[in-house]
Coordinates of C-alpha atoms in Angstrom, one line a residue:
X8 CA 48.7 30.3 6.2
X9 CA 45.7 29.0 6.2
X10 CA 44.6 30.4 9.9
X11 CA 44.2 33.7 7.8
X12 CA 41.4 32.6 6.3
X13 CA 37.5 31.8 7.3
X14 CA 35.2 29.3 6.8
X15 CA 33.7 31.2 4.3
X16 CA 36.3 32.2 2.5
X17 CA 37.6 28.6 2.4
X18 CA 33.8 27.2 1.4
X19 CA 34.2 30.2 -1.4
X20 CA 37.8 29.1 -2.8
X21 CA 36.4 25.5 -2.6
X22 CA 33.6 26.1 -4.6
X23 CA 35.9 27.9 -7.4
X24 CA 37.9 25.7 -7.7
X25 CA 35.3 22.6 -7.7
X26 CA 33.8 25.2 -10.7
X27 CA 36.7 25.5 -12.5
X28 CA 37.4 21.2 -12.9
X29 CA 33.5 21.3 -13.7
X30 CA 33.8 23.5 -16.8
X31 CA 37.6 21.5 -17.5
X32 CA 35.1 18.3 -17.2
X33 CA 32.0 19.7 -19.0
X34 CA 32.6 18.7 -22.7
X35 CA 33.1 15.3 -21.1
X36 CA 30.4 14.7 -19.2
X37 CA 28.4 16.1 -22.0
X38 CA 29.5 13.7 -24.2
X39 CA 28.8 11.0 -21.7
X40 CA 25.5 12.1 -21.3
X41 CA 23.4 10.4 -24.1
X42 CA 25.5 7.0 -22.2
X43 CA 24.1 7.3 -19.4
X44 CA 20.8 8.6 -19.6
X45 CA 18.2 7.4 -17.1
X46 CA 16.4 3.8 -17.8
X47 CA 12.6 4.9 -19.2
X48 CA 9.7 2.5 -17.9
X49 CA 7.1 1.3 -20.2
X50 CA 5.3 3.4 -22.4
X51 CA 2.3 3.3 -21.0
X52 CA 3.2 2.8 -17.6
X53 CA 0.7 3.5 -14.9
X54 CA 1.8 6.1 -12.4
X55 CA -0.4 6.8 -9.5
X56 CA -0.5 7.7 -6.0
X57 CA -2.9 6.1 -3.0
X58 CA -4.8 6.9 0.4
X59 CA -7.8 4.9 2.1
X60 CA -11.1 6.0 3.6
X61 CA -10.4 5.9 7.2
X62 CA -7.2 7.7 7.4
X63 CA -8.5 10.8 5.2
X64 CA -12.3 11.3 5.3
X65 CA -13.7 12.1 8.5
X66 CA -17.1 12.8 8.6
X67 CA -17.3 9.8 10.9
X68 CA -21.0 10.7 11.8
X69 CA -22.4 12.4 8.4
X70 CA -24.6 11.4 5.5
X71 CA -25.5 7.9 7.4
X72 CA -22.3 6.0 7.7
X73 CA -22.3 3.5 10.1
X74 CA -19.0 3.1 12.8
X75 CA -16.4 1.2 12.1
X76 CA -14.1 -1.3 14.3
X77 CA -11.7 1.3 13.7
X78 CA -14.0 3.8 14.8
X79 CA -14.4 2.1 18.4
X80 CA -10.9 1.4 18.4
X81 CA -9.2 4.6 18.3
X82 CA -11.7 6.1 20.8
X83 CA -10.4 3.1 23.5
X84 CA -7.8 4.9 25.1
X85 CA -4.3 3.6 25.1
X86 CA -4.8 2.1 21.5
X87 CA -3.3 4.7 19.5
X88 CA 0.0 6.1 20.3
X89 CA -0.8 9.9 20.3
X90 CA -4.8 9.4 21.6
X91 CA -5.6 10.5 18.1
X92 CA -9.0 9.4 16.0
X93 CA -9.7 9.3 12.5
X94 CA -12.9 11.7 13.3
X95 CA -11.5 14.3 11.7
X96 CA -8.2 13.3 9.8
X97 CA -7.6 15.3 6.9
X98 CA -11.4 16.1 6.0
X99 CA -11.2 14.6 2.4
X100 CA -14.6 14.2 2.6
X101 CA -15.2 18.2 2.3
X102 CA -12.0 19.3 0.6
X103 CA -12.0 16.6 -2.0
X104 CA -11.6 19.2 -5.1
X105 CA -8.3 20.5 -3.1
X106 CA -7.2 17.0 -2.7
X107 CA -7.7 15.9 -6.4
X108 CA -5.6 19.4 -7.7
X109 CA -3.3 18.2 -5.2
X110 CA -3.1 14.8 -7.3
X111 CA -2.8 16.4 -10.9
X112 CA -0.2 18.7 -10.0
X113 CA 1.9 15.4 -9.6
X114 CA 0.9 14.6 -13.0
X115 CA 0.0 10.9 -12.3
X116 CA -2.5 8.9 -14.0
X117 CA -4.4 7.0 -11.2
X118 CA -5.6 7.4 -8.0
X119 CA -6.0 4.6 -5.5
X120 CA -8.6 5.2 -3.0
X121 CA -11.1 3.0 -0.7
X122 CA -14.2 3.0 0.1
X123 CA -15.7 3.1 3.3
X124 CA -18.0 -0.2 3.7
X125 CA -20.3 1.7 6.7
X126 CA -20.8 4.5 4.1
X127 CA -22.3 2.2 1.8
X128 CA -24.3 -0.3 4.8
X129 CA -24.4 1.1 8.3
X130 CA -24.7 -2.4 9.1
X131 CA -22.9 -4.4 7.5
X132 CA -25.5 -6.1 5.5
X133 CA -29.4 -5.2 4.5
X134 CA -30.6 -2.4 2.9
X135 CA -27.8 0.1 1.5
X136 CA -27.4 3.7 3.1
X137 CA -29.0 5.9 -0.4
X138 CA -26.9 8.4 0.5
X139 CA -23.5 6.2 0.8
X140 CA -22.3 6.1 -2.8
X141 CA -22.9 9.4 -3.4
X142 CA -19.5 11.1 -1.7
X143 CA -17.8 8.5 -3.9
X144 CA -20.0 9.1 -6.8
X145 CA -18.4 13.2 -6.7
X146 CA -15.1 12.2 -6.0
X147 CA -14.9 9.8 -9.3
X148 CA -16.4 12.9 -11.4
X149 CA -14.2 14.5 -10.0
X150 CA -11.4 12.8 -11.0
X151 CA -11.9 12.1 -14.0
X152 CA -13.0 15.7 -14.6
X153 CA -9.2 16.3 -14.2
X154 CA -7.6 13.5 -16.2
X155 CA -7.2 11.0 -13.2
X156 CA -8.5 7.0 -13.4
X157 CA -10.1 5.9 -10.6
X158 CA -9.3 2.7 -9.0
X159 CA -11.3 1.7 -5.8
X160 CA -10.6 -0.4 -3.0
X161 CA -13.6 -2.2 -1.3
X162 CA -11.6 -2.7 2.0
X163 CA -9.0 -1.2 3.8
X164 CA -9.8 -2.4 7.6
X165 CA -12.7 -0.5 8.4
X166 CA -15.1 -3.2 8.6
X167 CA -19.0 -2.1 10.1
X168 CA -19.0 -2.4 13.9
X169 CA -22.2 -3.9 13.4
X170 CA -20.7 -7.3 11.8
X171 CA -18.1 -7.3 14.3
X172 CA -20.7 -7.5 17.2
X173 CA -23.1 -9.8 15.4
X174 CA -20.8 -12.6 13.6
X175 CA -17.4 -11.7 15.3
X176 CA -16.4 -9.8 12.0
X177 CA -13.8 -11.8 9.9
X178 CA -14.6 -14.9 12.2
X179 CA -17.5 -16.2 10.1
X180 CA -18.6 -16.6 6.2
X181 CA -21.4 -14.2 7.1
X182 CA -18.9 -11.8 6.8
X183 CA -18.1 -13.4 3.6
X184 CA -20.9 -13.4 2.0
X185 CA -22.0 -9.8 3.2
X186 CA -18.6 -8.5 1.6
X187 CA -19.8 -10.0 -1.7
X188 CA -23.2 -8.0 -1.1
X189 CA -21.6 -4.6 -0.8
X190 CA -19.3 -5.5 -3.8
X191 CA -22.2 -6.3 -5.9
X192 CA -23.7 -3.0 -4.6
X193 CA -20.9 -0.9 -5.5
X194 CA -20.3 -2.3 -8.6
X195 CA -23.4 -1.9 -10.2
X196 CA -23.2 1.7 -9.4
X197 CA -19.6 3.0 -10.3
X198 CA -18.3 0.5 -12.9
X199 CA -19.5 2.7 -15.7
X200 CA -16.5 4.9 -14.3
X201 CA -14.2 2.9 -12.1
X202 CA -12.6 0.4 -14.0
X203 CA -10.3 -1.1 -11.7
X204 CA -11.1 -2.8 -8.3
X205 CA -9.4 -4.1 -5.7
X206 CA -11.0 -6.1 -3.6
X207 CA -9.3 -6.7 -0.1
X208 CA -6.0 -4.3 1.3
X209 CA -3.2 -6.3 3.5
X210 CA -4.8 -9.5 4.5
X211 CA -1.3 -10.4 6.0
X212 CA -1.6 -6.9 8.3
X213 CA -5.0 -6.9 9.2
X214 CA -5.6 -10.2 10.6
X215 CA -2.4 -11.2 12.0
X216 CA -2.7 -7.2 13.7
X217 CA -6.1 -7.0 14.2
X218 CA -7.5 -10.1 15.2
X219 CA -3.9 -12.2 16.4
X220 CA -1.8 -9.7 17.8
X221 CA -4.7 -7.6 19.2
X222 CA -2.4 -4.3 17.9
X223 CA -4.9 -3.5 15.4
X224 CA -9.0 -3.2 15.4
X225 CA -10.8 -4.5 16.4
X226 CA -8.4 -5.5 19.3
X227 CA -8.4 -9.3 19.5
X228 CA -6.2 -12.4 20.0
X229 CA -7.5 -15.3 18.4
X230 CA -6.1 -18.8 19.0
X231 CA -4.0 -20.0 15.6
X232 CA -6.6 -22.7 14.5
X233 CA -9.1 -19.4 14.7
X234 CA -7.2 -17.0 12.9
X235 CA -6.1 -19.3 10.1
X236 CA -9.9 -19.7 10.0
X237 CA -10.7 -15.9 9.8
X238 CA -8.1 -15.6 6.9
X239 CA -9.8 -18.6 5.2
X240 CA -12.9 -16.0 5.5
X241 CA -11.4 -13.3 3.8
X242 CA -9.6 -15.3 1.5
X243 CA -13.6 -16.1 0.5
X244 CA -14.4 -13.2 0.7
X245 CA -12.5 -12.1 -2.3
X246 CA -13.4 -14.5 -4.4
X247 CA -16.8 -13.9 -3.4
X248 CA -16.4 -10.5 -4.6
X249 CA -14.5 -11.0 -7.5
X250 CA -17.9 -13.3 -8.3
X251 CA -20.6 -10.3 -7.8
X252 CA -18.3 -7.9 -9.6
X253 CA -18.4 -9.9 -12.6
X254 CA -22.0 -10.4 -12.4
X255 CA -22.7 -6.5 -11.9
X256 CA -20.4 -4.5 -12.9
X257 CA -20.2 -3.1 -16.4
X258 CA -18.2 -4.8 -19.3
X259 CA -13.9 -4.2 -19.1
X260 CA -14.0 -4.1 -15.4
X261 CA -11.0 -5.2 -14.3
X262 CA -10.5 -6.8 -10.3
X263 CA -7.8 -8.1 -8.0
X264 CA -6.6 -8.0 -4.3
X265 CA -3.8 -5.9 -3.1
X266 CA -1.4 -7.5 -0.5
X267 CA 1.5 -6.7 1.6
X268 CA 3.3 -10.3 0.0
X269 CA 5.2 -11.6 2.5
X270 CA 8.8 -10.4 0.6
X271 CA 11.6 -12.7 0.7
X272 CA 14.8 -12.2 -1.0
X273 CA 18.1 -14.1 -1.7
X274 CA 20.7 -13.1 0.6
X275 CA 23.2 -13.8 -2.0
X276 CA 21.8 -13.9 -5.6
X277 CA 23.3 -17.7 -6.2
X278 CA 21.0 -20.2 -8.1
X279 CA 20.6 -22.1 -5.1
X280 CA 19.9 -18.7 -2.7
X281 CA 17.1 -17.9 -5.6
X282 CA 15.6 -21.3 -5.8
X283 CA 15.1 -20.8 -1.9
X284 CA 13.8 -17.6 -2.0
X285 CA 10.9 -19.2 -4.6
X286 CA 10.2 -22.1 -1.9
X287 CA 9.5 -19.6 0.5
X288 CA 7.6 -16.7 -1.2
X289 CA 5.5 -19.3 -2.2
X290 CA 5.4 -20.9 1.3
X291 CA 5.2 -18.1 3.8
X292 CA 2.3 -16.5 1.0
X293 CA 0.1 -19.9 1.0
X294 CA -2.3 -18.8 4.0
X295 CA -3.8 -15.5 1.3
X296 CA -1.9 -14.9 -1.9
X297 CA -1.2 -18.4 -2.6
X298 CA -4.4 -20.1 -2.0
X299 CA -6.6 -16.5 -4.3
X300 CA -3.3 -17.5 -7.0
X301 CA -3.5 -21.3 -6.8
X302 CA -7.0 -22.3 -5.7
X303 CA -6.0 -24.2 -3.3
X304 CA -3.2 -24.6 0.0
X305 CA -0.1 -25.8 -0.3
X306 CA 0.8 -29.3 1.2
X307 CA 3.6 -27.5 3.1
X308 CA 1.1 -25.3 4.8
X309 CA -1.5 -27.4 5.7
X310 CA 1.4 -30.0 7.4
X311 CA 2.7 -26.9 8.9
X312 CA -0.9 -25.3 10.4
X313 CA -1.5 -29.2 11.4
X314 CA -4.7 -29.5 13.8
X315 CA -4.7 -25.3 13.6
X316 CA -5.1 -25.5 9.6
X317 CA -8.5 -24.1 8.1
X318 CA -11.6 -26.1 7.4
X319 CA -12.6 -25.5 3.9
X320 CA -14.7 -27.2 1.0
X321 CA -13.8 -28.1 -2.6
X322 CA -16.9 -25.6 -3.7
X323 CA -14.9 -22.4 -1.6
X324 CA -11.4 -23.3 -2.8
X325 CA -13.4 -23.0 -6.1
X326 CA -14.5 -19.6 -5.6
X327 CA -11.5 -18.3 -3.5
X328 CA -8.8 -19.3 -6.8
X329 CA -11.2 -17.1 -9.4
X330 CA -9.1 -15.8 -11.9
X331 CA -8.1 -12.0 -11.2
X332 CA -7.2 -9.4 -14.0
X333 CA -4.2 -8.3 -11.3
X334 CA -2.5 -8.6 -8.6
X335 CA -1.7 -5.7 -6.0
X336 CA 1.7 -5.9 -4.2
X337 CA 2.1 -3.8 -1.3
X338 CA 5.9 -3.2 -0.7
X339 CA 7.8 -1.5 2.2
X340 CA 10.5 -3.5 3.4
X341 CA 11.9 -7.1 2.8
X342 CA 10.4 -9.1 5.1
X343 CA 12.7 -12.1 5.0
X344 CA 16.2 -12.7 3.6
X345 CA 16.8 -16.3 2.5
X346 CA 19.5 -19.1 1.8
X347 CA 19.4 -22.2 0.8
X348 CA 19.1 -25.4 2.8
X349 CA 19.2 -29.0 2.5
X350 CA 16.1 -29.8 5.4
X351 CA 12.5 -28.9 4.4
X352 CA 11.0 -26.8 3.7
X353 CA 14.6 -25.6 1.5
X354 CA 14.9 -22.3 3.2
X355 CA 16.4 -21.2 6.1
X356 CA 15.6 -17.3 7.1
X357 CA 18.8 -15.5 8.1
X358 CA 18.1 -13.4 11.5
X359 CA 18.5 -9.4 10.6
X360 CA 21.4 -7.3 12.9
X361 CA 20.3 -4.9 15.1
X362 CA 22.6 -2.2 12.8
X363 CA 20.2 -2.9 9.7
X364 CA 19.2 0.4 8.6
X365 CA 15.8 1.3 8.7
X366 CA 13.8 5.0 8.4
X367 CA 11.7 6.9 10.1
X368 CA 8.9 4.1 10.8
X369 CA 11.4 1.1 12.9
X370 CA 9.9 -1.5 11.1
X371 CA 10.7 0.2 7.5
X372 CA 14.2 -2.1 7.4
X373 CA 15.6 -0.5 3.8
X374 CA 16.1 -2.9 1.4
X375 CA 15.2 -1.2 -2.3
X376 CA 16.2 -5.1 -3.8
X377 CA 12.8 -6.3 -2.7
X378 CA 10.8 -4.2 -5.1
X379 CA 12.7 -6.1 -7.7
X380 CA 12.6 -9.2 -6.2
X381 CA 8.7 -9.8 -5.0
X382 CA 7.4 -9.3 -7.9
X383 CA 9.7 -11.3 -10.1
X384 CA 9.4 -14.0 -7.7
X385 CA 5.2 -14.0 -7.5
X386 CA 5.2 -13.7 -11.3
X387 CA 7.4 -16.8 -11.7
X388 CA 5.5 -18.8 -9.1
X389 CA 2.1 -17.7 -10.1
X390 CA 2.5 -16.9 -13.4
X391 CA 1.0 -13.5 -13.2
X392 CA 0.2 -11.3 -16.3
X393 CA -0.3 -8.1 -14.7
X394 CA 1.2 -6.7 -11.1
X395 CA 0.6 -3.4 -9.8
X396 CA 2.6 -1.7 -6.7
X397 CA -0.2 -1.1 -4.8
X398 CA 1.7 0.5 -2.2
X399 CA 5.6 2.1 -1.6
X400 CA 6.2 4.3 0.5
X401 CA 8.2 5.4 3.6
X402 CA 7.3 7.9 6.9
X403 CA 9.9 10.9 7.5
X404 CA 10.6 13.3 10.5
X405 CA 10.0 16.2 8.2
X406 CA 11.0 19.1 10.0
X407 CA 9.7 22.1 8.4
X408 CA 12.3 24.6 7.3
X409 CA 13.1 28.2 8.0
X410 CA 11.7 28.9 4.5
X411 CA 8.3 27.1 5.2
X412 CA 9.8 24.3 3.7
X413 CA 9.7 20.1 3.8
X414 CA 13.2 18.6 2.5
X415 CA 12.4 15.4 2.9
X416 CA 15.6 14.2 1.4
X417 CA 15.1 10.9 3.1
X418 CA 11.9 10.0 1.6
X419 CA 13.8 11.0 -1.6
X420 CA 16.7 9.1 -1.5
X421 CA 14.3 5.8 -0.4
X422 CA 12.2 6.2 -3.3
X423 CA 15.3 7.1 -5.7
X424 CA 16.7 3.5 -4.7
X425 CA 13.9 1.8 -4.7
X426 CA 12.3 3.0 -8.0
X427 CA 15.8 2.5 -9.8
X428 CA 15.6 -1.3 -8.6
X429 CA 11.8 -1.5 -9.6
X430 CA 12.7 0.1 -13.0
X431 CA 15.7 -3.1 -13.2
X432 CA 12.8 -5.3 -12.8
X433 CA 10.6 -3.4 -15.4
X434 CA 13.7 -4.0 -17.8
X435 CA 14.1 -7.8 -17.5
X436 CA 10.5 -8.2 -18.1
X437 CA 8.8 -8.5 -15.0
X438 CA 5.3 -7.6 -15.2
X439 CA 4.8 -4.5 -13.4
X440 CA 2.4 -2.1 -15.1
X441 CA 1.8 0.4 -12.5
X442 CA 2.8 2.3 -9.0
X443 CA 0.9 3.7 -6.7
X444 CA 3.2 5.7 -4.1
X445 CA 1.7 5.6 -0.5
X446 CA 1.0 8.3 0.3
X447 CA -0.6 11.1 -1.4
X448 CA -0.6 13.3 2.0
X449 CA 0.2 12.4 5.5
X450 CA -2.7 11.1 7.3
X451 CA -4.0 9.3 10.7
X452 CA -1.7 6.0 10.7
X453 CA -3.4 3.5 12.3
X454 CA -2.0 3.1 15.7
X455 CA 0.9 6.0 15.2
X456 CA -2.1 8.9 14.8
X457 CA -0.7 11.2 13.3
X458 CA 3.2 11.2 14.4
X459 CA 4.2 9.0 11.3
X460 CA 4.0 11.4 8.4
X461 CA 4.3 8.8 4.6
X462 CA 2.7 11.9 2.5
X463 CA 4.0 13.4 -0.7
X464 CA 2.2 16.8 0.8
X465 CA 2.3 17.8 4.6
X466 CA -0.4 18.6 5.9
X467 CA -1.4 20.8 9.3
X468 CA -3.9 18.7 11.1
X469 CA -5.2 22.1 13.1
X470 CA -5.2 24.4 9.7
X471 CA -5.9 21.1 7.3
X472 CA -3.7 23.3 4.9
X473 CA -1.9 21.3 2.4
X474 CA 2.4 21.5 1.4
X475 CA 4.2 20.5 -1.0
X476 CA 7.4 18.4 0.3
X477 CA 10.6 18.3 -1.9
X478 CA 9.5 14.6 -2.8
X479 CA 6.1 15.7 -4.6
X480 CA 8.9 17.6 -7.2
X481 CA 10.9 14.9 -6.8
X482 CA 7.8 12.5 -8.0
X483 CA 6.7 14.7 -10.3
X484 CA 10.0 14.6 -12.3
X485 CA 9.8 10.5 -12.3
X486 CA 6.8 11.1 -13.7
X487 CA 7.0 13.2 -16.6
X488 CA 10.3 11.9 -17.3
X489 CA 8.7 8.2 -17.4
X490 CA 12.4 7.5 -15.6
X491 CA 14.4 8.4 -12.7
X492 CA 16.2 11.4 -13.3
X493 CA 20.4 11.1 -12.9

């Protein structure tokens, strides 16, 4: 009997007759509806979206900027995966206007963006560039023009060539203390506008990449006694910064760091499992977040580094443990999944399968439980008033459509999970007050170029000419909703 009829025909009978139980079930589930009607935020939760200097501007050689490591690093071949450079990456520097419609059609509140430190001094240090502010200056109009708060990042890896040669970059205070100069510098002049500030992006990427693994600029493999030293740098840094910005920017201004945490979980969500999972966040976190949170290392960290651990004074672990108005928690992936055990430290880290699932970007493992459980771990530890998710995200294929089309519904269903878990956290009180989705558009990633696409809009790297993806409808609904839609 049923050789008589087609696909079609059987898709078509299918569908009536899935119709026909719908509007038998419709009172029903109309009735249910009010019962299970998506979990709001907070009121005046902060939506946003994020990019960074290096992966959008180009204009690599215009209005005096200075190079960057990352700069010299893309241009050494074999570094980056497709032979790409950030030289002309999505030209935000010219089609900024485009790029900020781009940003209120989402209907978001904030912006994330950083500024490029060899705009601002070519060299790292002396006198400023008079024309490096001023790109930054437009943009900030710009934005709020349309409604949108700017919040600026001082650093997201492209640190001035010329420090790099000179001091060995992150390897010396100089460094340090320069970073505080350039803070003070940009403070003074946007902080009638920018209210928010973070300070330093993904301490735990950038050094352990850039100057331990040698994946990252500027390229180098530092014994561990050197790099735990170089992180005790940076840690100064921001605490150096978080110094000048109080002393020069205007009144209200508001600073912090923004880190990828090192995001450890309960395996099993058992008092004892959750206990472990607090030794550890707080543990595997003491080399940055810890020490900016705590002002000071943890005894387990310094027995741990031994001989290798970082040579500091009581007069920088004063300045690195200023108090910040926020903390920034970049979130991806869960990093480490934890039980308890009876040997110190009181965790053991369970080993992942090889069948964990992960998307587009290998390292992405998908775990939407750690956007719940970082930040209600750090605020616990560290008693923190105010956390922002600096940074969630995920890379797709997305294949464009017949129709001209992204459907990204991978990038959709990842964000679906794991803003329903970061709305459970919202619920019990944890202290998230904002999101910031990485990213707005797809741009050069770091040592992927530009085959690893994380952007709300696609974008043609030979046309520059900006799409929607289904995601950026998908966002926008989360955000004028103030909830994820059933």
């Amino acid at each position: 009997m049923f050789a008589k009829f087609s696909r079609r025909d059987f898709a078509r009978f299918a569908g009536l007759a899935a119709l026909g139980a719908a509007s038998g079930a419709r009172a029903a589930a109309d009735a249910a509806a009010d019962r299970h009607a998506p979990a709001a935020f907070p009121k005046d939760f902060l939506w946003g979206t994020a990019t960074s200097s290096y992966q959008i501007e180009g204009a690599v050689n215009e209005d005096g900027r200075g190079k960057s490591i990352w700069d010299t690093f893309s241009h050494t071949p074999g570094k980056i995966e497709d032979g790409s450079t950030g030289d002309r990456a999505n030209e935000h520097y010219r089609r900024y206007r485009e790029d900020v419609a781009l940003i209120k059609a989402l209907g978001v509140r904030a912006y994330r963006f950083s500024i490029a430190w060899p705009r601002v001094f070519p060299e790292g240090t002396g006198q400023p560039n008079p024309k490096g502010l001023d790109f930054y200056d437009r943009l900030v109009d710009e934005l709020l023009a349309n409604g949108i708060e700017p919040c600026a990042t001082l650093y997201h890896w492209d640190l001035p060539q010329a420090l790099q040669d000179r001091v060995g970059g992150w390897q010396s205070s100089d460094t340090s203390k320069a970073f505080a100069d350039y803070a003070a510098h940009v403070a003074t002049r946007l902080t009638d506008r920018v209210k928010t500030i973070f300070t330093v992006n993904e301490v735990g990427r950038f050094l352990n990449f850039g100057y331990g693994w040698g994946i990252d600029a500027p390229g180098l493999k530092l014994p561990t006694a050197q790099l735990n030293q170089a992180r005790h740098h940076v840690a100064l840094a921001h605490g150096l910064a978080v110094q000048a910005i109080r002393a020069s920017g205007r009144a209200g201004t508001r600073v912090g760091a923004a880190e990828n945490i090192a995001a450890c979980v309960p395996a099993i969500a058992t008092p004892e499992n959750i206990r472990a999972a607090e030794i550890a966040t707080r543990e595997l976190n003491a080399g940055f977040l810890g020490v900016v949170l705590e002002g000071k290392y943890t005894d387990g960290y310094l027995a741990y580094a031994g001989a290798d651990a970082p040579k500091f004074t009581p007069d920088e672990l004063k300045i690195i443990g200023a108090p910040n108005d926020f903390v920034g928690l970049n979130i991806y992936a869960p990093q480490f999944y934890v039980t308890a055990s009876d040997r110190a430290p009181g965790f053991h880290v369970l080993p992942f399968p090889t069948s964990f699932p992960h998307m587009n970007s290998e390292w992405l493992r998908v775990g939407p439980e750690v956007i719940y459980w970082a930040p209600r771990l750090a605020a616990k530890i560290w008693n923190i008033e105010t956390i922002y998710i600096s940074e969630n995200g995920t890379s797709s294929d997305d294949k464009i459509a017949a129709d001209g089309q992204v459907y990204d519904l991978d990038r959709i269903m990842f964000l679906r999970n794991y803003l329903t878990q970061m709305q459970r956290a919202t619920a019990e009180g944890v202290p998230i007050r904002g999101y910031f989705l990485w990213s707005l558009m797809d741009n050069f990633e770091w040592i992927f170029g530009y085959g690893k696409r994380f952007g709300l809009y696609r974008v043609d790297f030979e046309t520059q000419a900006r799409v929607p993806k289904l995601s950026a409808a998908f966002y926008r609904d989360v955000v004028m909703r103030n909830a994820i839609g059933v």
